Amino acid sequence: MFKDKIVDFYLDKSLAYCRIFKIKKAIETVNKALWLDKNNVEALITRGFFYSCLFDKETSFKCFDLAFKNGLKYHVYFQKARACMNLDEYDLALDYLNKVLDYNCENFDTLNEIGLCYYFSENYDKAYHYFNNLLKIQPDNVEVLINISGCYLELGDFDLAMEYADKALDKNPDNLLGLARKFHIYMENNDYSSAL
């Protein structure tokens, strides 16, 4: 029990380092958790994700393979897909996300990640399709509204991009991604005075 609390402490601390982009320090810290519990699935997944941030695919995948032996397969697949996205391996990420859907075909987070895969691989029509379907499930989801806004922006429809950015900001006026999206729309539309 005490060991579990220490492992959790190191995991939380490693994630805090990751949030401020100190990835090597995050790896050092998660390694301390793994020293205490070498089969801890969350620590292995976290370590794999951190290595993907350093574009070390081989080490990242080794961590996920170890986690796969000890953890819930769909959870490991989902996290490995996120690591693949860090590595710009979108087709591979889609393969893993589709495996997650084999376990739960209506998982909102998984469907959102699939939309993001298509978005980052510049397949904006497919990304829009996924995000629009998610919006039918959760019409007030700010992240999905911002993602749809991004699709319209990339497709060159500044009016619809702004409409969805505004909808997101109506729901959460302090959302930094929404504010950044609106700024980006103004800049792409050469409306520099409104951007300021």
mmCIF file of C-alpha atoms in Angstrom:
data_model
loop_
_atom_site.group_PDB
_atom_site.id
_atom_site.type_symbol
_atom_site.label_atom_id
_atom_site.label_comp_id
_atom_site.label_asym_id
_atom_site.label_seq_id
_atom_site.Cartn_x
_atom_site.Cartn_y
_atom_site.Cartn_z
ATOM 1 C CA MET A 1 0.000 0.000 0.000
ATOM 2 C CA PHE A 2 2.752 2.455 0.945
ATOM 3 C CA LYS A 3 4.712 1.401 -2.150
ATOM 4 C CA ASP A 4 1.653 2.151 -4.320
ATOM 5 C CA LYS A 5 1.455 5.673 -2.918
ATOM 6 C CA ILE A 6 5.119 6.282 -3.726
ATOM 7 C CA VAL A 7 4.639 4.933 -7.257
ATOM 8 C CA ASP A 8 1.620 7.219 -7.710
ATOM 9 C CA PHE A 9 3.653 10.150 -6.394
ATOM 10 C CA TYR A 10 6.390 9.535 -8.972
ATOM 11 C CA LEU A 11 3.818 9.104 -11.748
ATOM 12 C CA ASP A 12 2.133 12.397 -10.863
ATOM 13 C CA LYS A 13 5.488 14.145 -10.626
ATOM 14 C CA SER A 14 6.586 12.758 -14.010
ATOM 15 C CA LEU A 15 3.372 14.014 -15.630
ATOM 16 C CA ALA A 16 3.969 17.440 -14.098
ATOM 17 C CA TYR A 17 7.419 17.503 -15.719
ATOM 18 C CA CYS A 18 5.877 16.478 -19.041
ATOM 19 C CA ARG A 19 3.358 19.332 -18.870
ATOM 20 C CA ILE A 20 6.250 21.808 -18.751
ATOM 21 C CA PHE A 21 8.096 19.936 -21.526
ATOM 22 C CA LYS A 22 10.875 18.549 -19.319
ATOM 23 C CA ILE A 23 10.603 15.148 -20.946
ATOM 24 C CA LYS A 24 13.988 13.764 -19.913
ATOM 25 C CA LYS A 25 13.276 14.711 -16.297
ATOM 26 C CA ALA A 26 9.842 13.097 -16.656
ATOM 27 C CA ILE A 27 11.488 9.864 -17.839
ATOM 28 C CA GLU A 28 13.943 9.916 -14.922
ATOM 29 C CA THR A 29 11.021 10.315 -12.537
ATOM 30 C CA VAL A 30 8.820 7.600 -14.044
ATOM 31 C CA ASN A 31 11.847 5.280 -13.977
ATOM 32 C CA LYS A 32 11.824 5.670 -10.180
ATOM 33 C CA ALA A 33 8.253 4.389 -10.155
ATOM 34 C CA LEU A 34 9.269 1.456 -12.339
ATOM 35 C CA TRP A 35 12.196 0.698 -10.060
ATOM 36 C CA LEU A 36 9.646 0.170 -7.282
ATOM 37 C CA ASP A 37 7.137 -1.712 -9.451
ATOM 38 C CA LYS A 38 8.585 -2.870 -12.779
ATOM 39 C CA ASN A 39 5.218 -4.187 -14.019
ATOM 40 C CA ASN A 40 3.148 -1.096 -13.243
ATOM 41 C CA VAL A 41 1.036 -0.673 -16.383
ATOM 42 C CA GLU A 42 0.430 3.071 -15.961
ATOM 43 C CA ALA A 43 4.138 3.721 -15.429
ATOM 44 C CA LEU A 44 5.051 1.665 -18.509
ATOM 45 C CA ILE A 45 2.439 3.454 -20.616
ATOM 46 C CA THR A 46 3.564 6.832 -19.312
ATOM 47 C CA ARG A 47 7.202 6.019 -20.036
ATOM 48 C CA GLY A 48 6.267 4.886 -23.552
ATOM 49 C CA PHE A 49 4.386 8.118 -24.139
ATOM 50 C CA PHE A 50 7.338 10.189 -22.917
ATOM 51 C CA TYR A 51 9.711 8.411 -25.301
ATOM 52 C CA SER A 52 7.307 9.132 -28.152
ATOM 53 C CA CYS A 53 7.655 12.829 -27.268
ATOM 54 C CA LEU A 54 11.396 12.387 -27.894
ATOM 55 C CA PHE A 55 10.625 10.584 -31.195
ATOM 56 C CA ASP A 56 12.232 7.377 -29.899
ATOM 57 C CA LYS A 57 9.791 4.941 -31.467
ATOM 58 C CA GLU A 58 11.731 1.790 -30.599
ATOM 59 C CA THR A 59 11.977 2.485 -26.861
ATOM 60 C CA SER A 60 8.421 3.800 -26.776
ATOM 61 C CA PHE A 61 7.021 0.646 -28.359
ATOM 62 C CA LYS A 62 9.063 -1.600 -26.030
ATOM 63 C CA CYS A 63 7.372 0.100 -23.081
ATOM 64 C CA PHE A 64 3.946 -0.438 -24.611
ATOM 65 C CA ASP A 65 4.739 -4.086 -25.357
ATOM 66 C CA LEU A 66 5.572 -4.629 -21.669
ATOM 67 C CA ALA A 67 2.389 -2.815 -20.633
ATOM 68 C CA PHE A 68 0.371 -4.908 -23.078
ATOM 69 C CA LYS A 69 1.456 -8.093 -21.280
ATOM 70 C CA ASN A 70 0.191 -6.770 -17.952
ATOM 71 C CA GLY A 71 -2.715 -4.448 -18.691
ATOM 72 C CA LEU A 72 -6.107 -4.051 -20.254
ATOM 73 C CA LYS A 73 -5.525 -4.358 -23.978
ATOM 74 C CA TYR A 74 -7.900 -1.582 -25.059
ATOM 75 C CA HIS A 75 -6.321 0.877 -22.600
ATOM 76 C CA VAL A 76 -2.820 0.081 -23.855
ATOM 77 C CA TYR A 77 -3.971 0.309 -27.487
ATOM 78 C CA PHE A 78 -5.491 3.739 -26.838
ATOM 79 C CA GLN A 79 -2.358 5.102 -25.187
ATOM 80 C CA LYS A 80 -0.104 3.563 -27.841
ATOM 81 C CA ALA A 81 -2.229 5.265 -30.502
ATOM 82 C CA ARG A 82 -1.637 8.612 -28.770
ATOM 83 C CA ALA A 83 2.101 7.884 -28.782
ATOM 84 C CA CYS A 84 1.911 7.064 -32.507
ATOM 85 C CA MET A 85 0.304 10.450 -33.086
ATOM 86 C CA ASN A 86 3.277 12.073 -31.334
ATOM 87 C CA LEU A 87 5.502 10.189 -33.761
ATOM 88 C CA ASP A 88 3.419 11.360 -36.763
ATOM 89 C CA GLU A 89 2.497 7.714 -37.414
ATOM 90 C CA TYR A 90 -1.166 8.416 -38.118
ATOM 91 C CA ASP A 91 -1.961 5.222 -40.028
ATOM 92 C CA LEU A 92 -0.537 3.148 -37.197
ATOM 93 C CA ALA A 93 -2.450 5.252 -34.667
ATOM 94 C CA LEU A 94 -5.665 4.583 -36.603
ATOM 95 C CA ASP A 95 -4.945 0.836 -36.514
ATOM 96 C CA TYR A 96 -4.639 0.905 -32.719
ATOM 97 C CA LEU A 97 -7.690 3.129 -32.277
ATOM 98 C CA ASN A 98 -9.752 0.770 -34.412
ATOM 99 C CA LYS A 99 -8.637 -2.072 -32.112
ATOM 100 C CA VAL A 100 -9.979 -0.037 -29.190
ATOM 101 C CA LEU A 101 -13.300 0.250 -31.024
ATOM 102 C CA ASP A 102 -13.423 -3.562 -31.148
ATOM 103 C CA TYR A 103 -13.859 -3.401 -27.356
ATOM 104 C CA ASN A 104 -16.209 -0.405 -27.279
ATOM 105 C CA CYS A 105 -17.490 0.862 -30.622
ATOM 106 C CA GLU A 106 -19.032 4.051 -29.211
ATOM 107 C CA ASN A 107 -16.195 5.336 -27.039
ATOM 108 C CA PHE A 108 -16.275 9.136 -27.332
ATOM 109 C CA ASP A 109 -12.568 9.669 -26.591
ATOM 110 C CA THR A 110 -11.515 7.053 -29.126
ATOM 111 C CA LEU A 111 -13.720 8.530 -31.843
ATOM 112 C CA ASN A 112 -12.327 11.984 -31.032
ATOM 113 C CA GLU A 113 -8.753 10.673 -31.341
ATOM 114 C CA ILE A 114 -9.632 9.132 -34.721
ATOM 115 C CA GLY A 115 -10.918 12.532 -35.829
ATOM 116 C CA LEU A 116 -7.680 14.118 -34.626
ATOM 117 C CA CYS A 117 -5.639 11.529 -36.548
ATOM 118 C CA TYR A 118 -7.431 12.475 -39.726
ATOM 119 C CA TYR A 119 -7.075 16.171 -38.908
ATOM 120 C CA PHE A 120 -3.323 15.980 -38.296
ATOM 121 C CA SER A 121 -2.831 13.857 -41.418
ATOM 122 C CA GLU A 122 -4.642 16.639 -43.323
ATOM 123 C CA ASN A 123 -7.688 14.568 -44.236
ATOM 124 C CA TYR A 124 -10.068 17.314 -43.118
ATOM 125 C CA ASP A 125 -13.226 15.863 -44.679
ATOM 126 C CA LYS A 126 -12.907 12.617 -42.694
ATOM 127 C CA ALA A 127 -11.926 14.544 -39.567
ATOM 128 C CA TYR A 128 -15.021 16.713 -39.957
ATOM 129 C CA HIS A 129 -17.174 13.603 -40.339
ATOM 130 C CA TYR A 130 -15.951 12.207 -37.000
ATOM 131 C CA PHE A 131 -16.168 15.518 -35.152
ATOM 132 C CA ASN A 132 -19.640 16.249 -36.515
ATOM 133 C CA ASN A 133 -20.886 12.840 -35.347
ATOM 134 C CA LEU A 134 -19.397 13.510 -31.908
ATOM 135 C CA LEU A 135 -21.184 16.844 -31.808
ATOM 136 C CA LYS A 136 -24.476 14.977 -32.205
ATOM 137 C CA ILE A 137 -23.616 13.026 -29.042
ATOM 138 C CA GLN A 138 -22.305 15.995 -27.036
ATOM 139 C CA PRO A 139 -23.520 19.235 -28.669
ATOM 140 C CA ASP A 140 -21.912 21.421 -25.990
ATOM 141 C CA ASN A 141 -18.444 19.857 -26.150
ATOM 142 C CA VAL A 142 -16.045 22.786 -26.507
ATOM 143 C CA GLU A 143 -13.138 20.672 -27.778
ATOM 144 C CA VAL A 144 -15.247 19.199 -30.577
ATOM 145 C CA LEU A 145 -16.538 22.651 -31.567
ATOM 146 C CA ILE A 146 -12.945 23.908 -31.769
ATOM 147 C CA ASN A 147 -11.929 20.861 -33.816
ATOM 148 C CA ILE A 148 -14.776 21.454 -36.287
ATOM 149 C CA SER A 149 -13.717 25.087 -36.488
ATOM 150 C CA GLY A 150 -10.212 23.902 -37.374
ATOM 151 C CA CYS A 151 -11.539 21.670 -40.151
ATOM 152 C CA TYR A 152 -13.461 24.550 -41.683
ATOM 153 C CA LEU A 153 -10.416 26.791 -41.369
ATOM 154 C CA GLU A 154 -8.219 24.279 -43.194
ATOM 155 C CA LEU A 155 -10.905 23.828 -45.860
ATOM 156 C CA GLY A 156 -10.927 27.607 -46.388
ATOM 157 C CA ASP A 157 -14.403 28.381 -45.040
ATOM 158 C CA PHE A 158 -13.560 31.235 -42.664
ATOM 159 C CA ASP A 159 -17.197 32.071 -41.870
ATOM 160 C CA LEU A 160 -18.056 28.579 -40.636
ATOM 161 C CA ALA A 161 -14.692 28.325 -38.879
ATOM 162 C CA MET A 162 -15.512 31.526 -36.987
ATOM 163 C CA GLU A 163 -19.063 30.377 -36.259
ATOM 164 C CA TYR A 164 -17.837 27.207 -34.531
ATOM 165 C CA ALA A 165 -15.046 29.041 -32.705
ATOM 166 C CA ASP A 166 -17.641 31.514 -31.425
ATOM 167 C CA LYS A 167 -19.927 28.668 -30.313
ATOM 168 C CA ALA A 168 -17.033 27.176 -28.346
ATOM 169 C CA LEU A 169 -16.175 30.509 -26.760
ATOM 170 C CA ASP A 170 -19.838 31.152 -25.901
ATOM 171 C CA LYS A 171 -19.703 27.986 -23.814
ATOM 172 C CA ASN A 172 -16.268 28.728 -22.314
ATOM 173 C CA PRO A 173 -15.015 32.296 -22.951
ATOM 174 C CA ASP A 174 -11.638 31.610 -21.318
ATOM 175 C CA ASN A 175 -10.755 28.536 -23.382
ATOM 176 C CA LEU A 176 -7.221 29.125 -24.647
ATOM 177 C CA LEU A 177 -7.595 26.814 -27.647
ATOM 178 C CA GLY A 178 -10.775 28.607 -28.671
ATOM 179 C CA LEU A 179 -9.102 31.994 -28.351
ATOM 180 C CA ALA A 180 -6.086 30.744 -30.303
ATOM 181 C CA ARG A 181 -8.357 29.305 -33.018
ATOM 182 C CA LYS A 182 -10.187 32.632 -33.367
ATOM 183 C CA PHE A 183 -6.846 34.466 -33.609
ATOM 184 C CA HIS A 184 -5.696 31.981 -36.259
ATOM 185 C CA ILE A 185 -8.896 32.517 -38.271
ATOM 186 C CA TYR A 186 -8.413 36.287 -38.220
ATOM 187 C CA MET A 187 -4.780 35.926 -39.288
ATOM 188 C CA GLU A 188 -5.596 33.517 -42.123
ATOM 189 C CA ASN A 189 -8.325 35.898 -43.277
ATOM 190 C CA ASN A 190 -5.841 38.830 -43.203
ATOM 191 C CA ASP A 191 -7.983 40.606 -40.597
ATOM 192 C CA TYR A 192 -5.041 41.726 -38.487
ATOM 193 C CA SER A 193 -6.875 44.465 -36.580
ATOM 194 C CA SER A 194 -9.479 41.995 -35.267
ATOM 195 C CA ALA A 195 -6.728 39.528 -34.365
ATOM 196 C CA LEU A 196 -5.306 42.044 -31.930
#
